[in-house]
Tab-separated table of C-alpha atoms and ligand atoms in Angstrom:
chain	number	residue	atom	x	y	z
A	1	MET	CA	-37.419	14.918	21.537
A	2	THR	CA	-38.317	11.699	19.692
A	3	ALA	CA	-35.790	9.887	17.465
A	4	ALA	CA	-37.552	11.313	14.399
A	5	GLN	CA	-37.276	14.860	15.785
A	6	HIS	CA	-33.590	14.321	16.533
A	7	ALA	CA	-33.057	13.179	12.933
A	8	GLU	CA	-34.974	16.211	11.639
A	9	ASP	CA	-32.922	18.525	13.860
A	10	PHE	CA	-29.694	17.040	12.474
A	11	THR	CA	-30.795	17.468	8.857
A	12	ARG	CA	-31.844	21.052	9.544
A	13	ARG	CA	-28.498	21.868	11.163
A	14	LEU	CA	-26.583	20.304	8.270
A	15	ASN	CA	-28.658	22.221	5.700
A	16	ASP	CA	-28.393	25.489	7.640
A	17	ALA	CA	-24.599	25.165	7.835
A	18	ALA	CA	-24.446	24.367	4.104
A	19	GLN	CA	-26.550	27.419	3.210
A	20	ALA	CA	-24.611	29.708	5.524
A	21	THR	CA	-21.343	28.410	4.049
A	22	GLU	CA	-22.587	29.009	0.518
A	23	SER	CA	-23.533	32.628	1.281
A	24	ALA	CA	-20.326	33.339	3.204
A	25	LEU	CA	-18.142	31.842	0.454
A	26	ALA	CA	-20.023	33.815	-2.210
A	27	ALA	CA	-19.422	37.012	-0.224
A	28	LEU	CA	-15.713	36.211	0.208
A	29	LEU	CA	-15.451	35.584	-3.534
A	30	ALA	CA	-17.061	38.890	-4.536
A	31	PRO	CA	-15.344	40.981	-7.228
A	32	ALA	CA	-14.189	43.863	-4.989
A	33	ALA	CA	-10.465	43.658	-4.156
A	34	LEU	CA	-9.500	43.642	-0.468
A	35	PRO	CA	-7.002	46.093	1.037
A	36	GLY	CA	-3.555	44.911	-0.092
A	37	GLU	CA	-4.910	43.189	-3.201
A	38	ILE	CA	-4.471	44.980	-6.508
A	39	ALA	CA	-7.299	43.467	-8.567
A	40	ARG	CA	-9.306	40.233	-8.790
A	41	PRO	CA	-9.058	38.855	-12.349
A	42	GLU	CA	-12.516	37.938	-13.560
A	43	ARG	CA	-11.794	34.548	-15.118
A	44	LEU	CA	-9.830	33.373	-12.080
A	45	MET	CA	-12.632	34.513	-9.765
A	46	GLU	CA	-15.155	32.738	-11.951
A	47	ALA	CA	-13.157	29.488	-11.741
A	48	MET	CA	-12.785	29.837	-7.954
A	49	ARG	CA	-16.510	30.384	-7.639
A	50	TYR	CA	-17.208	27.426	-9.928
A	51	ALA	CA	-14.961	25.214	-7.799
A	52	SER	CA	-16.373	26.261	-4.464
A	53	LEU	CA	-20.024	27.290	-4.910
A	54	GLY	CA	-23.182	25.379	-5.744
A	55	GLY	CA	-22.251	21.887	-4.597
A	56	GLY	CA	-20.865	19.660	-1.931
A	57	LYS	CA	-22.245	18.521	1.389
A	58	ARG	CA	-20.250	21.182	3.287
A	59	LEU	CA	-19.469	18.577	5.885
A	60	ARG	CA	-16.259	20.231	7.014
A	61	PRO	CA	-17.767	23.687	7.737
A	62	PHE	CA	-20.659	21.926	9.486
A	63	LEU	CA	-18.179	20.124	11.770
A	64	VAL	CA	-16.417	23.403	12.587
A	65	VAL	CA	-19.737	25.077	13.405
A	66	GLU	CA	-20.952	22.179	15.550
A	67	SER	CA	-17.646	21.691	17.395
A	68	ALA	CA	-17.471	25.391	18.248
A	69	ARG	CA	-21.110	25.296	19.363
A	70	LEU	CA	-20.164	22.712	22.008
A	71	PHE	CA	-18.438	25.615	23.770
A	72	GLY	CA	-21.114	28.218	23.068
A	73	VAL	CA	-19.189	29.805	20.157
A	74	GLU	CA	-21.561	30.634	17.282
A	75	GLY	CA	-21.965	33.085	14.404
A	76	ALA	CA	-19.535	34.577	11.900
A	77	THR	CA	-16.319	33.297	13.521
A	78	PRO	CA	-16.842	29.517	13.146
A	79	LEU	CA	-18.491	30.108	9.773
A	80	ARG	CA	-15.425	31.940	8.431
A	81	VAL	CA	-13.159	29.181	9.757
A	82	GLY	CA	-15.446	26.659	8.027
A	83	CYS	CA	-15.164	28.656	4.784
A	84	ALA	CA	-11.358	28.646	5.017
A	85	LEU	CA	-11.418	24.878	5.464
A	86	GLU	CA	-13.883	24.412	2.606
A	87	MET	CA	-11.585	26.482	0.342
A	88	ILE	CA	-8.747	24.061	1.068
A	89	HIS	CA	-11.066	21.113	0.426
A	90	CYS	CA	-12.293	22.589	-2.883
A	91	TYR	CA	-8.746	23.376	-4.038
A	92	SER	CA	-7.766	19.764	-3.293
A	93	LEU	CA	-10.667	18.480	-5.390
A	94	VAL	CA	-9.741	20.758	-8.320
A	95	HIS	CA	-6.097	19.673	-8.250
A	96	ASP	CA	-6.962	16.006	-7.638
A	97	ASP	CA	-9.155	16.016	-10.764
A	98	LEU	CA	-6.383	17.355	-13.027
A	99	PRO	CA	-4.970	15.137	-15.791
A	100	ALA	CA	-1.654	14.919	-13.911
A	101	MET	CA	-3.465	13.406	-10.918
A	102	ASP	CA	-6.768	11.498	-11.099
A	103	ASP	CA	-7.757	12.868	-14.507
A	104	ASP	CA	-11.496	13.119	-13.853
A	105	ASP	CA	-14.267	14.729	-15.896
A	106	LEU	CA	-17.027	14.748	-13.290
A	107	ARG	CA	-17.144	16.318	-9.824
A	108	ARG	CA	-20.170	17.198	-7.725
A	109	GLY	CA	-22.291	16.123	-10.694
A	110	ARG	CA	-20.722	18.726	-13.021
A	111	PRO	CA	-17.721	18.919	-15.348
A	112	THR	CA	-14.495	19.239	-13.356
A	113	ALA	CA	-12.907	22.710	-13.184
A	114	HIS	CA	-10.250	22.014	-15.828
A	115	LYS	CA	-12.990	20.781	-18.190
A	116	ALA	CA	-15.243	23.779	-17.535
A	117	PHE	CA	-12.296	26.212	-17.855
A	118	ASP	CA	-8.816	24.985	-18.823
A	119	GLU	CA	-5.979	23.283	-17.016
A	120	ALA	CA	-3.932	26.386	-16.267
A	121	THR	CA	-6.958	28.247	-14.916
A	122	ALA	CA	-7.925	25.250	-12.768
A	123	ILE	CA	-4.414	25.076	-11.294
A	124	LEU	CA	-4.475	28.793	-10.529
A	125	ALA	CA	-7.991	28.639	-9.059
A	126	GLY	CA	-6.782	25.874	-6.709
A	127	ASP	CA	-3.691	27.879	-5.791
A	128	ALA	CA	-5.742	30.993	-5.106
A	129	LEU	CA	-8.280	29.089	-2.971
A	130	LEU	CA	-5.428	27.614	-0.942
A	131	THR	CA	-3.894	31.037	-0.344
A	132	TYR	CA	-7.241	32.672	0.382
A	133	ALA	CA	-7.992	30.101	3.089
A	134	PHE	CA	-5.066	31.378	5.140
A	135	ASP	CA	-5.993	34.999	4.363
A	136	VAL	CA	-9.425	34.352	5.883
A	137	LEU	CA	-7.960	32.758	9.024
A	138	ALA	CA	-5.410	35.533	9.518
A	139	ASP	CA	-7.994	38.301	9.028
A	140	PRO	CA	-9.048	40.043	12.267
A	141	ALA	CA	-12.638	39.767	10.953
A	142	THR	CA	-12.402	36.064	11.820
A	143	HIS	CA	-11.311	36.510	15.437
A	144	ASP	CA	-10.148	39.487	17.449
A	145	ASP	CA	-7.513	37.481	19.365
A	146	PRO	CA	-4.295	37.178	17.292
A	147	GLN	CA	-3.260	34.096	19.294
A	148	VAL	CA	-6.424	32.291	18.281
A	149	ARG	CA	-5.880	33.306	14.643
A	150	ALA	CA	-2.274	32.088	14.727
A	151	ALA	CA	-3.330	28.768	16.329
A	152	LEU	CA	-5.900	28.248	13.569
A	153	VAL	CA	-3.383	29.080	10.819
A	154	LEU	CA	-0.842	26.665	12.292
A	155	ALA	CA	-3.341	23.843	12.759
A	156	LEU	CA	-4.702	24.203	9.213
A	157	ALA	CA	-1.209	24.370	7.708
A	158	ARG	CA	-0.245	21.166	9.523
A	159	ALA	CA	-3.451	19.418	8.407
A	160	ALA	CA	-3.350	20.548	4.785
A	161	GLY	CA	0.328	20.391	3.873
A	162	LEU	CA	3.395	18.188	3.840
A	163	GLY	CA	2.498	16.044	6.840
A	164	GLY	CA	-1.238	16.051	6.100
A	165	MET	CA	-3.396	16.174	2.994
A	166	VAL	CA	-0.726	17.003	0.395
A	167	GLY	CA	1.642	14.425	1.893
A	168	GLY	CA	-1.163	11.853	1.802
A	169	GLN	CA	-1.803	12.598	-1.854
A	170	GLN	CA	1.901	12.038	-2.565
A	171	LEU	CA	1.799	8.656	-0.779
A	172	ASP	CA	-1.288	7.773	-2.804
A	173	LEU	CA	0.405	8.636	-6.104
A	174	ALA	CA	3.554	6.750	-5.075
A	175	ALA	CA	1.479	3.662	-4.232
A	176	GLU	CA	0.178	3.496	-7.811
A	177	THR	CA	3.671	2.902	-9.151
A	178	ALA	CA	5.172	1.075	-6.158
A	179	GLY	CA	4.921	-2.351	-7.793
A	180	ARG	CA	3.689	-3.937	-4.560
A	181	PRO	CA	0.404	-3.628	-2.701
A	182	LEU	CA	0.376	-1.390	0.369
A	183	ALA	CA	0.057	-3.039	3.764
A	184	GLN	CA	-2.970	-2.157	5.872
A	185	GLU	CA	-0.939	0.114	8.186
A	186	GLU	CA	0.353	2.032	5.164
A	187	VAL	CA	-3.157	2.469	3.791
A	188	LEU	CA	-4.363	3.727	7.162
A	189	THR	CA	-1.550	6.294	7.375
A	190	LEU	CA	-2.164	7.447	3.809
A	191	GLN	CA	-5.897	7.844	4.427
A	192	ALA	CA	-5.416	9.590	7.778
A	193	MET	CA	-3.256	12.138	5.960
A	194	LYS	CA	-5.107	12.502	2.685
A	195	THR	CA	-8.680	12.806	3.947
A	196	GLY	CA	-8.575	12.423	7.733
A	197	ALA	CA	-6.406	15.434	8.498
A	198	LEU	CA	-8.851	18.066	7.198
A	199	LEU	CA	-11.800	16.473	8.980
A	200	ARG	CA	-9.773	16.362	12.181
A	201	PHE	CA	-8.851	20.022	11.764
A	202	ALA	CA	-12.575	20.850	11.630
A	203	VAL	CA	-13.119	19.652	15.185
A	204	ASP	CA	-9.726	20.856	16.436
A	205	ALA	CA	-10.776	24.306	15.208
A	206	GLY	CA	-13.899	24.080	17.360
A	207	ALA	CA	-11.698	23.292	20.369
A	208	ILE	CA	-9.383	26.226	19.562
A	209	LEU	CA	-12.301	28.658	19.167
A	210	GLY	CA	-14.000	27.317	22.280
A	211	LYS	CA	-10.816	27.416	24.383
A	212	ALA	CA	-11.438	23.791	25.308
A	213	SER	CA	-9.515	22.199	28.171
A	214	ALA	CA	-6.550	20.004	27.155
A	215	ALA	CA	-8.561	16.866	27.966
A	216	GLN	CA	-11.552	18.041	25.917
A	217	ALA	CA	-9.299	19.048	23.011
A	218	GLN	CA	-7.647	15.614	23.060
A	219	ALA	CA	-10.995	13.850	23.138
A	220	LEU	CA	-12.202	15.950	20.204
A	221	THR	CA	-9.037	15.134	18.255
A	222	ARG	CA	-9.752	11.428	18.884
A	223	TYR	CA	-13.302	11.983	17.640
A	224	GLY	CA	-12.010	13.789	14.539
A	225	ALA	CA	-9.514	11.040	13.759
A	226	ALA	CA	-12.136	8.288	14.106
A	227	LEU	CA	-14.651	10.282	12.076
A	228	GLY	CA	-12.065	10.888	9.345
A	229	ALA	CA	-11.201	7.201	9.194
A	230	ALA	CA	-14.904	6.243	9.093
A	231	PHE	CA	-15.427	8.781	6.287
A	232	GLN	CA	-12.638	7.215	4.250
A	233	VAL	CA	-13.811	3.605	4.711
A	234	ALA	CA	-17.274	4.761	3.691
A	235	ASP	CA	-15.663	6.389	0.626
A	236	ASP	CA	-13.901	3.129	-0.269
A	237	ILE	CA	-17.194	1.239	0.139
A	238	LEU	CA	-19.088	3.757	-2.013
A	239	ASP	CA	-16.457	3.604	-4.734
A	240	ALA	CA	-16.884	-0.183	-4.798
A	241	VAL	CA	-20.683	-0.412	-4.682
A	242	SER	CA	-22.164	2.856	-5.977
A	243	ASP	CA	-22.488	4.536	-9.365
A	244	ALA	CA	-21.556	7.870	-10.891
A	245	ALA	CA	-25.152	9.143	-10.952
A	246	THR	CA	-25.421	8.766	-7.169
A	247	LEU	CA	-21.876	9.855	-6.357
A	248	GLY	CA	-21.652	12.835	-8.712
A	249	LYS	CA	-18.185	11.555	-9.640
A	250	ARG	CA	-16.803	8.465	-11.347
A	251	ALA	CA	-17.308	5.198	-9.412
A	252	GLY	CA	-15.203	2.036	-9.437
A	253	LYS	CA	-11.997	4.056	-9.834
A	254	ASP	CA	-10.130	2.359	-7.011
A	255	ALA	CA	-10.412	-1.169	-8.402
A	256	GLU	CA	-9.728	0.070	-11.937
A	257	ARG	CA	-6.458	1.665	-10.839
A	258	GLY	CA	-5.552	-1.203	-8.516
A	259	LYS	CA	-5.613	1.258	-5.609
A	260	ALA	CA	-5.053	-0.117	-2.125
A	261	THR	CA	-8.306	0.444	-0.255
A	262	LEU	CA	-9.793	-1.052	2.863
A	263	VAL	CA	-12.401	-2.832	0.732
A	264	GLY	CA	-9.558	-4.494	-1.161
A	265	LEU	CA	-7.715	-5.400	2.029
A	266	LEU	CA	-10.627	-6.389	4.295
A	267	GLY	CA	-13.381	-7.291	1.819
A	268	LEU	CA	-16.722	-5.472	1.749
A	269	ASP	CA	-18.028	-6.970	4.997
A	270	GLY	CA	-14.705	-6.405	6.763
A	271	ALA	CA	-14.695	-2.776	5.640
A	272	LYS	CA	-18.267	-2.282	6.882
A	273	ALA	CA	-17.363	-3.824	10.249
A	274	ARG	CA	-14.358	-1.516	10.535
A	275	ARG	CA	-16.505	1.489	9.615
A	276	ASP	CA	-19.001	0.602	12.371
A	277	ARG	CA	-16.215	0.181	14.952
A	278	LEU	CA	-14.869	3.604	14.016
A	279	VAL	CA	-18.293	5.175	14.544
A	280	ASP	CA	-18.389	3.600	18.025
A	281	ALA	CA	-14.893	4.955	18.735
A	282	ALA	CA	-15.970	8.437	17.593
A	283	ILE	CA	-18.960	8.334	19.925
A	284	ASP	CA	-16.841	7.094	22.864
A	285	ALA	CA	-14.443	9.982	22.289
A	286	LEU	CA	-17.321	12.471	22.468
A	287	ASP	CA	-18.481	10.915	25.725
A	288	ALA	CA	-14.967	11.492	27.077
A	289	THR	CA	-15.362	15.278	26.576
A	290	GLY	CA	-17.809	15.287	29.478
A	291	LEU	CA	-20.041	17.632	27.482
A	292	GLY	CA	-22.990	15.226	27.583
A	293	GLU	CA	-26.118	15.988	25.587
A	294	ALA	CA	-24.393	18.898	23.806
A	295	THR	CA	-22.431	16.331	21.752
A	296	ARG	CA	-25.567	14.778	20.219
A	297	THR	CA	-25.248	16.475	16.813
A	298	LEU	CA	-21.600	15.426	16.460
A	299	LYS	CA	-22.596	11.868	17.372
A	300	GLN	CA	-25.222	11.984	14.633
A	301	ALA	CA	-22.525	13.325	12.292
A	302	ALA	CA	-20.456	10.185	12.876
A	303	HIS	CA	-23.407	8.028	11.810
A	304	PHE	CA	-24.102	10.326	8.858
A	305	VAL	CA	-20.528	10.148	7.585
A	306	ALA	CA	-20.546	6.350	7.767
A	307	GLN	CA	-23.951	5.845	6.174
A	308	ARG	CA	-23.894	8.586	3.494
A	309	ASN	CA	-24.640	7.570	-0.082
A	310	ASN	CA	-22.565	10.241	-1.837
B	401	GRG	C1	-4.387	17.330	-4.891
B	401	GRG	C2	-3.234	18.466	-2.950
B	401	GRG	C3	-4.185	17.479	-3.438
B	401	GRG	C4	-4.853	16.726	-2.551
B	401	GRG	C5	-5.895	15.818	-2.940
B	401	GRG	C6	-8.541	15.112	-0.642
B	401	GRG	C7	-7.765	14.778	-1.849
B	401	GRG	C8	-6.325	14.981	-1.787
B	401	GRG	C9	-8.347	14.361	-2.983
B	401	GRG	C10	-9.767	14.192	-3.144
B	401	GRG	C11	-10.014	12.904	-3.862
B	401	GRG	C12	-10.958	12.062	-3.161
B	401	GRG	C13	-12.163	11.693	-3.916
B	401	GRG	C14	-10.727	11.638	-1.928
B	401	GRG	C15	-11.636	10.800	-1.195
B	401	GRG	C16	-12.331	11.465	-0.063
B	401	GRG	C17	-12.902	12.787	-0.380
B	401	GRG	C18	-12.104	13.961	0.011
B	401	GRG	C19	-14.092	12.875	-0.946
B	401	GRG	C20	-14.790	14.129	-1.218
B	401	GRG	O1	-15.226	14.745	-0.027
B	401	GRG	P1	-16.769	15.008	0.266
B	401	GRG	O2	-17.561	13.750	0.152
B	401	GRG	O3	-17.092	15.934	-0.983
B	401	GRG	O4	-16.902	15.763	1.553
B	401	GRG	P2	-18.158	17.110	-1.156
B	401	GRG	O5	-18.291	17.244	-2.661
B	401	GRG	O6	-19.436	16.740	-0.474
B	401	GRG	O7	-17.529	18.334	-0.557
């Protein structure tokens, strides 16, 4: 394949994963109650659908699908795991946009959930997406091996909760009122928790589904951590240099709020250099899996994450 064909193949895979995620999420968020549920209130469902359908790059489900594919695992199983992860991601965006947190009006180019509905409904839609994510992972329809399901539930809980995304959000909020700027190490920890942990889970999930060897699983975790860090530096850079029309959300927020970012700490060029080093580290980690050419799409994903414009 030529370089242009490789690029085309990557775009097709990304789009296919996004479309498959959209359809699978829409099916999961259908009105019919599941066994054990009593009823699905219409307005809550509508808010959950608003928060999770019709937008987003679907990067996290794509990473689950591609990591599982390294081990020949394809189809409904990785897609459902990707949907569970995307539900957590969408809930975090809904809650992050609330007046008590970032207080934003625009997300994915549309009014935020609490603007389109109301605050209480947005909180509940986030809560229900969070709970549903673990329902999907625990459901035998996701995987017939209960040990695999339990491993996925545990890994996602660790990535999304106290010591992961939610903990990172708390550190971020605390930093705003700390009265002193965060040191670089503190910013890196905060970012690894707040945004890195979910991206890392995506590739760890592929290793769990693929029953990767310990060495391969470790290498993939290193890839996920580097990718997550590259994603966040790219986010800091975009917030500093882009605009709301391109981003689909407010730009320049970090500087406005005096947030500690890597652009603030390293300058724009320093942040770009760090981003590029992280992409190299992600690619090295994939080479260490010993899976060779099969890792090409994930290598392209590292470049994509770093160079994205929204
Ligand atoms: C409120 C519990 C709680 C957690 C919030 C992840 C997070 C923690 C907040 C999101 C705020 C934010 C803008 C973080 C920066 C990185 C990030 C997650 C950007 C959005 O992710 P993309 O670019 O979004 O993958 P799309 O819309 O493409 O899915």
